[in-house]
Coordinates of C-alpha atoms (C1' of nucleotides) in Angstrom, one line a residue:
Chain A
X7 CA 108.8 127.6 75.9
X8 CA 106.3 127.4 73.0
X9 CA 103.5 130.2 73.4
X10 CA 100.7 129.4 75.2
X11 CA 98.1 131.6 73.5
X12 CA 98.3 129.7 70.0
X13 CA 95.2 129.4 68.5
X14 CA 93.4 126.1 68.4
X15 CA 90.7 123.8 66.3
X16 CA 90.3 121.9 69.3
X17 CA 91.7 118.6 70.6
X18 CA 94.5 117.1 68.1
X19 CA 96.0 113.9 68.3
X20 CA 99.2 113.3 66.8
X21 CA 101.2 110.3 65.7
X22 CA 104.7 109.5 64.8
X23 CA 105.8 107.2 62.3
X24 CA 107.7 104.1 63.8
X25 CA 111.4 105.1 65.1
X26 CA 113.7 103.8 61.6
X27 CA 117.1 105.0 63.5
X28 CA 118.3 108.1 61.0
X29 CA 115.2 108.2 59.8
X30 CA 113.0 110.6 61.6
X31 CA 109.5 111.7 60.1
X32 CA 107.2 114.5 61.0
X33 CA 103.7 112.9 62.8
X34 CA 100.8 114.0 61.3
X35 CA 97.8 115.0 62.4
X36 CA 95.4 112.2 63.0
X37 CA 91.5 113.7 63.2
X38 CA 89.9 116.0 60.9
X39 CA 89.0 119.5 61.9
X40 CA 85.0 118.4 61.8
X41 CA 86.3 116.0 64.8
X42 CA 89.0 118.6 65.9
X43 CA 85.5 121.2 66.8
X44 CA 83.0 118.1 67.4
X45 CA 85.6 117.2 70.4
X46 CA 86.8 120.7 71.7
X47 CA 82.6 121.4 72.2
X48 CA 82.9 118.4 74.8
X49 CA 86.1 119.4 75.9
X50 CA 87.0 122.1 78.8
X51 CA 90.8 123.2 79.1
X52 CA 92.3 122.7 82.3
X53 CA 95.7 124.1 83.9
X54 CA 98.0 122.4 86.1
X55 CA 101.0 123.8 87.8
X56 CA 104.6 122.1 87.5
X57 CA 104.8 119.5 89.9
X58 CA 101.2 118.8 90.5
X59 CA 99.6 115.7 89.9
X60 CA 97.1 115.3 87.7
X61 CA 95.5 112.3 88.8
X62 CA 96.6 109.1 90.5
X63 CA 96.7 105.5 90.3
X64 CA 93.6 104.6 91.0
X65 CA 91.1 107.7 91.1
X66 CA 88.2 107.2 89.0
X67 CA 88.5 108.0 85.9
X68 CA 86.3 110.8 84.6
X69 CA 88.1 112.3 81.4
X70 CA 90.9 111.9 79.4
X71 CA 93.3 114.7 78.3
X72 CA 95.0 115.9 75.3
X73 CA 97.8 118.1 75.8
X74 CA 97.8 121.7 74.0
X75 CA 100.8 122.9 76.2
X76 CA 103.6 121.6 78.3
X77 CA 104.9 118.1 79.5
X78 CA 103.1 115.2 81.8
X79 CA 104.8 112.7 82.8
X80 CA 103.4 109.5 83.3
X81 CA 104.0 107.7 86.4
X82 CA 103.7 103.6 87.9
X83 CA 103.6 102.5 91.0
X84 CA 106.6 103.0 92.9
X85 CA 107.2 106.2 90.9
X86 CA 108.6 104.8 88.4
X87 CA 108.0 107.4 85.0
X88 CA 106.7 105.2 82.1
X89 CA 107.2 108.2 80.0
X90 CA 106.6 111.9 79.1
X91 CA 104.0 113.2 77.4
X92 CA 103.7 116.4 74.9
X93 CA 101.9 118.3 72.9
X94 CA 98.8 117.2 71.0
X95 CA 99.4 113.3 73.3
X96 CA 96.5 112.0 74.6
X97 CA 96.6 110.1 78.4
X98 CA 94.3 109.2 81.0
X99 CA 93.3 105.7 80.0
X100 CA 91.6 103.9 82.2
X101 CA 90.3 100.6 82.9
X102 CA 86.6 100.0 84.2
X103 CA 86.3 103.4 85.7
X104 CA 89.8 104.1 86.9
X105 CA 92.8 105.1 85.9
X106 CA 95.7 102.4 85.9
X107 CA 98.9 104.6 86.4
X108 CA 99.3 108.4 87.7
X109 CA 100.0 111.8 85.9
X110 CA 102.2 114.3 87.0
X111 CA 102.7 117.8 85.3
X112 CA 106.7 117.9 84.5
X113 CA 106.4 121.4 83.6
X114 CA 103.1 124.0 83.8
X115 CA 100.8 122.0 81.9
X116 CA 97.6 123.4 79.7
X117 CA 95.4 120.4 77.9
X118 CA 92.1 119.5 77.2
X119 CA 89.9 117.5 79.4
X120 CA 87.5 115.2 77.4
X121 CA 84.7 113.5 79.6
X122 CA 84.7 110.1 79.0
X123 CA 80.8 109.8 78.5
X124 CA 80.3 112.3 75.7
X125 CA 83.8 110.8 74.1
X126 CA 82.4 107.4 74.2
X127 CA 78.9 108.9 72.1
X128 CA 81.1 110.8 69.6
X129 CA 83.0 107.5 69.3
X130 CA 80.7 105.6 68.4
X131 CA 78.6 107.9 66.1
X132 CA 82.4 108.1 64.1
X133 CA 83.9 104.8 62.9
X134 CA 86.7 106.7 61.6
X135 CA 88.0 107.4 65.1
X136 CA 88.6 103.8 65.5
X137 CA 91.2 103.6 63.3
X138 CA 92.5 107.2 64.9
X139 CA 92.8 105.4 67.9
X140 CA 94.5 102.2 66.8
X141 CA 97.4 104.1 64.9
X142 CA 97.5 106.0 68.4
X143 CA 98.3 102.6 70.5
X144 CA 100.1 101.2 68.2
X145 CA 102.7 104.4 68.4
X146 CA 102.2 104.1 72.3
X147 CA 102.6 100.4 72.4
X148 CA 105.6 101.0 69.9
X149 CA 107.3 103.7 72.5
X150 CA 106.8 101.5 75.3
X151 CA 109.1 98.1 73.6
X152 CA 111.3 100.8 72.9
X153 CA 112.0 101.7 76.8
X154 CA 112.0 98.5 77.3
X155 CA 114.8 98.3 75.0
X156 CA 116.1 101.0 76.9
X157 CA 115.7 99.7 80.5
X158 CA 117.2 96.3 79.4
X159 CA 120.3 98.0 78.4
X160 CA 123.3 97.7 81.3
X161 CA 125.4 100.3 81.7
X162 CA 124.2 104.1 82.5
X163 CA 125.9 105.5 79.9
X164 CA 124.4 103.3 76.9
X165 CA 120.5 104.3 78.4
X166 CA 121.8 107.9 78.8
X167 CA 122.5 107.7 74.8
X168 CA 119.5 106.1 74.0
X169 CA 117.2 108.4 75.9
X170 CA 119.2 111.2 74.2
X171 CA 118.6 109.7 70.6
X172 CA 114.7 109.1 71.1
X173 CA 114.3 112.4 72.7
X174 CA 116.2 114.3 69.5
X175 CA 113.7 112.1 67.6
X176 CA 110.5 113.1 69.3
X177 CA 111.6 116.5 69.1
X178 CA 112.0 116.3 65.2
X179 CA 109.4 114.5 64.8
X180 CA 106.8 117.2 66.7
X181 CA 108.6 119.9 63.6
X182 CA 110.8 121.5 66.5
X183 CA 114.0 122.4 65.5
X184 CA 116.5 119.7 67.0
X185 CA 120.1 121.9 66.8
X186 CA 119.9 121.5 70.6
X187 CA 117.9 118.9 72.7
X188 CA 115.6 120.1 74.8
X189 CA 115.3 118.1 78.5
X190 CA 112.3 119.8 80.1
X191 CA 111.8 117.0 82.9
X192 CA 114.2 117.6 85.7
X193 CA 117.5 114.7 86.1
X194 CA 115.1 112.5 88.8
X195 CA 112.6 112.4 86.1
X196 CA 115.4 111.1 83.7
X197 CA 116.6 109.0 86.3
X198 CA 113.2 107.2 87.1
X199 CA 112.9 106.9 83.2
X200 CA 116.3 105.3 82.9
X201 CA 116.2 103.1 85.8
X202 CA 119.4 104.1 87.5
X203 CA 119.8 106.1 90.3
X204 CA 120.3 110.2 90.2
X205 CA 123.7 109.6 91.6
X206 CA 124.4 107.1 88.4
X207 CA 122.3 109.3 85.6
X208 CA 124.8 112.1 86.6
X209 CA 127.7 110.3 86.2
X210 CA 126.7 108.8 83.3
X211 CA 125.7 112.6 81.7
X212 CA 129.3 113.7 82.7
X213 CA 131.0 110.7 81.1
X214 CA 129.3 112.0 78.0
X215 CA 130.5 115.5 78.6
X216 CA 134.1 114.8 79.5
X217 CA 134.5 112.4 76.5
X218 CA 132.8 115.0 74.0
X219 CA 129.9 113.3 72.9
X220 CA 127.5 116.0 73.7
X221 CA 127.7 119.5 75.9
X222 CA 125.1 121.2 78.2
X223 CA 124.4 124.7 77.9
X224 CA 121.9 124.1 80.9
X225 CA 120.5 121.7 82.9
X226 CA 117.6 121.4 79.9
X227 CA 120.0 122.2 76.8
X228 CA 121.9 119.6 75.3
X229 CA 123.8 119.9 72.2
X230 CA 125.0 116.0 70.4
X231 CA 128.6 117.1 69.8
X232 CA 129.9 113.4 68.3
X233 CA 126.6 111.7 66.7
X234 CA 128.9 108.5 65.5
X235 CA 130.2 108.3 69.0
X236 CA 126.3 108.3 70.4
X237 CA 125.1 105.8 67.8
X238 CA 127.6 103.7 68.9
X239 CA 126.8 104.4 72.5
X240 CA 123.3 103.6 71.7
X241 CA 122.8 100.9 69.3
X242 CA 122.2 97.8 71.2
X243 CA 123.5 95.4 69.3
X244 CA 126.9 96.7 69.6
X245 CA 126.1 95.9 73.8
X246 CA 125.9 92.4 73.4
X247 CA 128.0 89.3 73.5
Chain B
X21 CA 101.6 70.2 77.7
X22 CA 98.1 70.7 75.9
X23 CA 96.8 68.4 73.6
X24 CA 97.7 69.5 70.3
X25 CA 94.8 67.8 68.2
X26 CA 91.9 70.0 70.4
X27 CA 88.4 70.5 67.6
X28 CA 89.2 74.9 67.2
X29 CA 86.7 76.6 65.1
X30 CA 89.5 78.8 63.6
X31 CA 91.6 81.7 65.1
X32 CA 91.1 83.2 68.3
X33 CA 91.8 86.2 70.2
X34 CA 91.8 85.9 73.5
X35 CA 92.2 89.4 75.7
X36 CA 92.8 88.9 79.6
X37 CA 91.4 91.7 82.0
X38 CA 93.8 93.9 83.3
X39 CA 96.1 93.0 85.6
X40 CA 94.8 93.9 89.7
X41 CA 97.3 92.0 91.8
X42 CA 95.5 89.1 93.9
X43 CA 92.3 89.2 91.6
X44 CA 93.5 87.4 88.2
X45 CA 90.4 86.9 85.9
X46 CA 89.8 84.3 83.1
X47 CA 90.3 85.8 79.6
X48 CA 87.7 85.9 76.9
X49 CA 87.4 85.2 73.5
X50 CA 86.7 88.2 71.6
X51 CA 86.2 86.8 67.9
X52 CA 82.3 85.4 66.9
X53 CA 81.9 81.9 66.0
X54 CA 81.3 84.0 62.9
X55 CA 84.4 85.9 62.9
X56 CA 86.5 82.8 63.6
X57 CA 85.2 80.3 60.5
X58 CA 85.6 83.6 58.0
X59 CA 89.1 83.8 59.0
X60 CA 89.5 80.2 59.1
X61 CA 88.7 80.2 55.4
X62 CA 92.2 82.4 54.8
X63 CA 94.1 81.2 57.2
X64 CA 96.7 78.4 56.6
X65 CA 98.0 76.5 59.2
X66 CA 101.9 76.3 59.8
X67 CA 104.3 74.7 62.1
X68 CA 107.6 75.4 63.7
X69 CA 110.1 73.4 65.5
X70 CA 111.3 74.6 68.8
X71 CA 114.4 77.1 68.1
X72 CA 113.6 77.9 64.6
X73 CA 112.6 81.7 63.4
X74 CA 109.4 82.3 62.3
X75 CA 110.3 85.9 61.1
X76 CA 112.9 88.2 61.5
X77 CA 113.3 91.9 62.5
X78 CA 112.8 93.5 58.9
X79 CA 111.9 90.6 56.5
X80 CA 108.9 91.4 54.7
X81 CA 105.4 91.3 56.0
X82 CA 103.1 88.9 54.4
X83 CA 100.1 87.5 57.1
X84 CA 99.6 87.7 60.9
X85 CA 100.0 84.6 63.2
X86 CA 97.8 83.2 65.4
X87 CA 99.1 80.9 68.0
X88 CA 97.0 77.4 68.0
X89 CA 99.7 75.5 70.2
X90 CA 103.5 76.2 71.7
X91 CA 105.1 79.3 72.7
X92 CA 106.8 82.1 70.9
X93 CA 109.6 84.8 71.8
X94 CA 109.3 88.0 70.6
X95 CA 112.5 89.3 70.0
X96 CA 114.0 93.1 69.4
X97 CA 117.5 94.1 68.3
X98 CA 120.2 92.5 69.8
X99 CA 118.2 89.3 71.2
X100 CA 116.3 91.0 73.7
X101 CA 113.3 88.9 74.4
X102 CA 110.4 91.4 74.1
X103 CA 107.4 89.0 75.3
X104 CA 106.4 85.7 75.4
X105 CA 103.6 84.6 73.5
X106 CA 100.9 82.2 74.4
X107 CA 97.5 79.7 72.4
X108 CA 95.3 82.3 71.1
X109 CA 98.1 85.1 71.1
X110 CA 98.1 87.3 67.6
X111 CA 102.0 88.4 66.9
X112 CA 103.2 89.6 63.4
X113 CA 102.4 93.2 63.3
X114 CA 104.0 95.2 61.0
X115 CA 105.2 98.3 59.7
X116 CA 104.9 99.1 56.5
X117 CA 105.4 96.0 54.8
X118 CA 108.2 94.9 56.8
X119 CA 108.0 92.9 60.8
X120 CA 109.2 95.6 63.2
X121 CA 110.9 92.7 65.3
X122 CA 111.5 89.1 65.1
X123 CA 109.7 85.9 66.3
X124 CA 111.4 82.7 67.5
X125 CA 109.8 79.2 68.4
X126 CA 110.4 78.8 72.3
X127 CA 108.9 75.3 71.9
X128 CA 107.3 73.4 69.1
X129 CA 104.6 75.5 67.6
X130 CA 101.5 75.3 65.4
X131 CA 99.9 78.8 64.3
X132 CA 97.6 80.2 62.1
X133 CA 99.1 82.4 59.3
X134 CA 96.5 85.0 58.0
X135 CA 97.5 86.9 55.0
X136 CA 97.7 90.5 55.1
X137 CA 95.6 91.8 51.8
X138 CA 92.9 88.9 52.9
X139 CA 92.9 90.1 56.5
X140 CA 92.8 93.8 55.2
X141 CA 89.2 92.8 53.2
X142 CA 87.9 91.1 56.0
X143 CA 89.3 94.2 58.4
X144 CA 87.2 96.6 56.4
X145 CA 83.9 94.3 56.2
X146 CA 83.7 93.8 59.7
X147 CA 83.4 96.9 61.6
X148 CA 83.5 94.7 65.2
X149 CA 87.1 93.6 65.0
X150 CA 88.6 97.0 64.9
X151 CA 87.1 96.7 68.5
X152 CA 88.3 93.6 69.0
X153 CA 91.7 94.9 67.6
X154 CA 91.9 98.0 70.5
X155 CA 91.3 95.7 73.5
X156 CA 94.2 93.7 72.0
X157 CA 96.1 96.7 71.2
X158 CA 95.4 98.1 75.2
X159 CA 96.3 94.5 76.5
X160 CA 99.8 94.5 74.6
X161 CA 100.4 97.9 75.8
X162 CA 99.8 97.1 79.4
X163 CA 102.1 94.0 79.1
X164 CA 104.9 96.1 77.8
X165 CA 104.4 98.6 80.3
X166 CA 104.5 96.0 82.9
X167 CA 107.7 94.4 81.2
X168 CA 109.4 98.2 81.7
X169 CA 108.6 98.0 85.0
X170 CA 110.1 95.0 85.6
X171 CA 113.0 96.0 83.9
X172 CA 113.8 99.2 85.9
X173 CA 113.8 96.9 89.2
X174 CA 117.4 97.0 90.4
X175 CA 118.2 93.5 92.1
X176 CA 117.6 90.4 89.7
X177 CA 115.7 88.7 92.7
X178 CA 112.7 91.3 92.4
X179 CA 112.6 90.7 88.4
X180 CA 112.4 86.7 89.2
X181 CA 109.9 87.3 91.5
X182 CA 107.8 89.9 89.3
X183 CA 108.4 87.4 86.6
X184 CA 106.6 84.2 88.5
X185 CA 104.1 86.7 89.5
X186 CA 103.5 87.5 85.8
X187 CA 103.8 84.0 84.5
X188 CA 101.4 82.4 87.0
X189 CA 98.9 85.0 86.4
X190 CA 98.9 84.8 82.7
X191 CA 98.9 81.0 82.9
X192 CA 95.8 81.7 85.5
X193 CA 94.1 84.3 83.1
X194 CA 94.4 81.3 80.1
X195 CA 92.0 78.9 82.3
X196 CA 95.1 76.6 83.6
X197 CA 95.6 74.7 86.6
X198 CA 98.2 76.8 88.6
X199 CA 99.4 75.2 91.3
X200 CA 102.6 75.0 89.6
X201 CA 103.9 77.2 87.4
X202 CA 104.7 76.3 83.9
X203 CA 108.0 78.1 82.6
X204 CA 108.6 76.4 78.8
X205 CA 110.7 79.1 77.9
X206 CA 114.7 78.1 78.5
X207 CA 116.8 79.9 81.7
X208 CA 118.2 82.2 78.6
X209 CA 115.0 83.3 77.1
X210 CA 114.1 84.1 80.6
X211 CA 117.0 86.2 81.5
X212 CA 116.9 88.2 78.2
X213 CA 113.1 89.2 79.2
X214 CA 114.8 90.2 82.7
X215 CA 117.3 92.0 81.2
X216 CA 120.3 89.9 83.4
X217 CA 122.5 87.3 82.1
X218 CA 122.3 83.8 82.3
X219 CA 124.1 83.4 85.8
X220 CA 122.9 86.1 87.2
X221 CA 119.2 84.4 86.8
X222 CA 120.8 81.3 88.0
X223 CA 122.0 82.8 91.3
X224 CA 118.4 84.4 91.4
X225 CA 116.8 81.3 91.0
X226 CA 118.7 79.6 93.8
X227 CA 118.7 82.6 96.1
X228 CA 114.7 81.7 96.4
X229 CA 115.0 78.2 96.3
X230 CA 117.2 78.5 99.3
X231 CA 115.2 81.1 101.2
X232 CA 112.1 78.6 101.0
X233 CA 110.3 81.1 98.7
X234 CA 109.9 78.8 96.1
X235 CA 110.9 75.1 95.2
X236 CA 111.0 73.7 91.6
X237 CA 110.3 70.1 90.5
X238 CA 112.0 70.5 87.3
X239 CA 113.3 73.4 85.2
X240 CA 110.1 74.4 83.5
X241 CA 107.8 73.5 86.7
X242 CA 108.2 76.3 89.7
X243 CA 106.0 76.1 92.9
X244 CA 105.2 79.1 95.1
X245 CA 105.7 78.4 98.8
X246 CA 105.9 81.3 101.1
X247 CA 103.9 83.7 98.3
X248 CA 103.7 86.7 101.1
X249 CA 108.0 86.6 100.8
X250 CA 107.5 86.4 97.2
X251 CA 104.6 89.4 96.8
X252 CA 107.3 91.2 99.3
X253 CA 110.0 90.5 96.7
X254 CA 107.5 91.8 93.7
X255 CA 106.3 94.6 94.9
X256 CA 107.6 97.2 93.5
X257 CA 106.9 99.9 95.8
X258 CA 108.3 98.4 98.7
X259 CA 111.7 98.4 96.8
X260 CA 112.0 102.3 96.4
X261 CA 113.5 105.0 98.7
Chain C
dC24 C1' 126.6 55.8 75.6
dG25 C1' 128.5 59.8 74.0
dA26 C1' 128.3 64.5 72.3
dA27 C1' 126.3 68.9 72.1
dG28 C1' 123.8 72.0 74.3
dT29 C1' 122.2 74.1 78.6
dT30 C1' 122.5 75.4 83.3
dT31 C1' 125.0 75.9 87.6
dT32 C1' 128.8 77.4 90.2
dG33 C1' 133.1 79.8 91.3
dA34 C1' 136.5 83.7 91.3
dT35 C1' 137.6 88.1 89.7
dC36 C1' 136.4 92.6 88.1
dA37 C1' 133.6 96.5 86.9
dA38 C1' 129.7 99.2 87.7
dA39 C1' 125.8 100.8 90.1
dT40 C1' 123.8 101.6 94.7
dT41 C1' 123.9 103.7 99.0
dC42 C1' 124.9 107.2 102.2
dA43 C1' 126.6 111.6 102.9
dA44 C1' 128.3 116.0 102.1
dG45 C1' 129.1 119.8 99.0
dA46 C1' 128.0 122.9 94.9
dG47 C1' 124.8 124.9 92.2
dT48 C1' 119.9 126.9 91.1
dA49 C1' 115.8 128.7 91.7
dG50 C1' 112.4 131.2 94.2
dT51 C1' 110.9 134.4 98.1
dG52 C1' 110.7 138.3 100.5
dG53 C1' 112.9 142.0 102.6
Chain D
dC5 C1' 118.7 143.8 93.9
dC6 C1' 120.5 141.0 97.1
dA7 C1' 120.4 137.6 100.6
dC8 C1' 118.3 133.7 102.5
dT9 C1' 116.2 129.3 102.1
dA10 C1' 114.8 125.2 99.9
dC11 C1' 115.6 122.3 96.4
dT12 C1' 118.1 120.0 92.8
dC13 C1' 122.1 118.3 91.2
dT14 C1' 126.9 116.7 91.6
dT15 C1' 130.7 114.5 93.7
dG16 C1' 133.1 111.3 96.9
dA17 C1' 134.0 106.9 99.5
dA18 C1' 132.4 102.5 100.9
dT19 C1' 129.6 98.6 99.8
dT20 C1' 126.7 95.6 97.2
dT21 C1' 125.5 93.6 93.1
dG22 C1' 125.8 92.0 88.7
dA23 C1' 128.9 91.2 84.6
dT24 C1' 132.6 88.4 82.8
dC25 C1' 135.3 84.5 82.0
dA26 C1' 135.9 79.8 82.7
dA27 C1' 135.1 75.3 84.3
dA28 C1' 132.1 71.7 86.1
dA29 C1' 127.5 69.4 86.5
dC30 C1' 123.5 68.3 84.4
dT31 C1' 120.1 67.4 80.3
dT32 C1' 118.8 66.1 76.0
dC33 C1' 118.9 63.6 72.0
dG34 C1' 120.8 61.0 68.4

DNA sequence: CGAAGTTTTGATCAAATTCAAGAGTAGTGG
DNA sequence: CCACTACTCTTGAATTTGATCAAAACTTCG
């Protein structure tokens, strides 16, 4: 786990270049370190304990958060996880005054909080965060066709792959070293992410591991063993009649 | 089907408030009178016939489209339909220089095309429609998340049911009558937004015919009857452990 | 009317869900 | 440090559901 007592400009938003398969890029950092300390004066840093929920669908919405350590994951009614958040993402939008889906730290969590009030004056007073912000929805509006993608796909195994594949991305994208994949969230998580069933997402994980397409040091270490076998796995195109 | 020869004062961008189930709310326009004549002066207008492509995933990137009259199917790898696209909808976003998926005519269509390097000018003129270009952003993101959602439902009967929930809102939200509602799309576009196949949607289809849920005049005109069975069916919630 | 395309229906098969029990992993406190 | 407990994950067997393949009914359109 990364260290926790990293030194900081202040809140930092991130964005990846759009997922060209074999392709990954690093994100760069979107605001400026004038914005970076004009934000973290607004912002207080808050801790949450793995497990606990951040907010829920629903409460009124007071703040967003930018993550400086650790992984949310963010939930929809029914507890189904839209998708996991990490360092430098920003969450907790919300429409007129409340937030429209819940937030649950996957592991301990550190991040900033941002009232919404003094964000909204900074916003205004800085045009250049508009354009910040659009690159930021278009990477989370990007992210979310992609699990569609995902969730559209039929058998376990295939989403299993795909998640793998985007989650090797992510991780190469944020500059981590990707020799292993690293699965924070715990299988139900995966599961809820996927939409399949526990009892499915485990088969599916040992199908992988019995036809040697990847091995699991742990339940949060995954090494790709056969990346042509994956791809294959993954590509959706091959899925189709 | 809507008059095609309707007076417009150029393109539009309509953004419907978030969906709260049970209170649907009209969408508004967000360009100016202003706004809409300036980018009526770059605009051309174009026409497809039902089935043909308008773009596909990769070509390269040259204006924006604004939907006057018809319907549209987004479309990711492997034909998966990613959304449908309605009068007043804006599709063509891109990704450096090339579409990031592909656009097909679900019925006869007449659009706006808005050149990039024109739209760009324009863009940086007119600080108001990178506002305008956010809500949008925020409302396309909340579709897709909605989309995953309906996706990860297990039983095709629940996706049918979140889908006439969806479609009869959206058709609400764009001012129509709804006592019916209005599927243009064909059974196969439908089931590749479902993420089922063709007979599978079928069987759905007749599974709430027969349980007096719904009744349908023709193929593209459904009528609720029992909505508290179909809210029942939809609700996602309700169809967890 | 006839032909091409779409949708429905049927029968079989494969896969995921469900339910239930067993193995493995923390995490706690003695 | 070990043992105990609670929790997560895996595995198994029975059942449900959707996919698949194929043929029949229905639409659309020339």
């Amino acid at each position: 786990m990364p260290d926790e007592t990293k030194r900081t400009a202040g809140p930092a938003i991130y964005a990846i270049d759009p997922w060209v398969p074999g392709k990954p890029r690093v994100r760069h950092q979107l605001l400026s370190d004038d914005e970076r300390t004009l934000l973290a004066k607004i912002a207080s840093i808050v801790r949450f304990n793995k497990g606990e929920h951040i907010y829920h669908d629903g409460d009124a919405a007071d703040a967003v958060f930018n993550i400086i350590n650790g992984v949310v994951t963010a939930l929809a009614e029914g507890e189904h996880v839209m998708s996991f958040l990490y360092q430098g993402d920003l969450f907790g939008l919300s429409e007129e005054g409340h937030y429209s889906n819940a937030a649950r730290a996957a592991t301990s969590v550190v991040a900033y909080k941002i009232p919404l009030p003094a964000l909204r004056r900074i916003l205004d007073k800085n045009a250049d965060l508009d354009v910040d912000l659009i690159v930021k929805l278009c990477e989370d509006l990007r992210l979310a066709q992609r699990h569609a993608l995902l969730l559209a796909q039929k058998k376990a195994a295939t989403k299993l792959a795909m998640f793998l594949e985007l989650q090797e991305h992510l991780q190469l994208a944020r500059g981590e070293p990707a020799l292993e994949i690293y699965l924070p969230m715990d299988r139900s998580s995966i599961a809820a992410y996927l939409g399949v069933t526990l009892a499915a997402l485990s088969r599916a994980f040992r199908t992988l591991v019995s036809k040697q397409i990847i091995s699991s040091r742990n339940r949060h270490h995954i090494k790709i063993l056969d990346r042509n076998a994956l791809n294959r796995l993954a590509d959706a195109r091959s899925n189709e009649t």
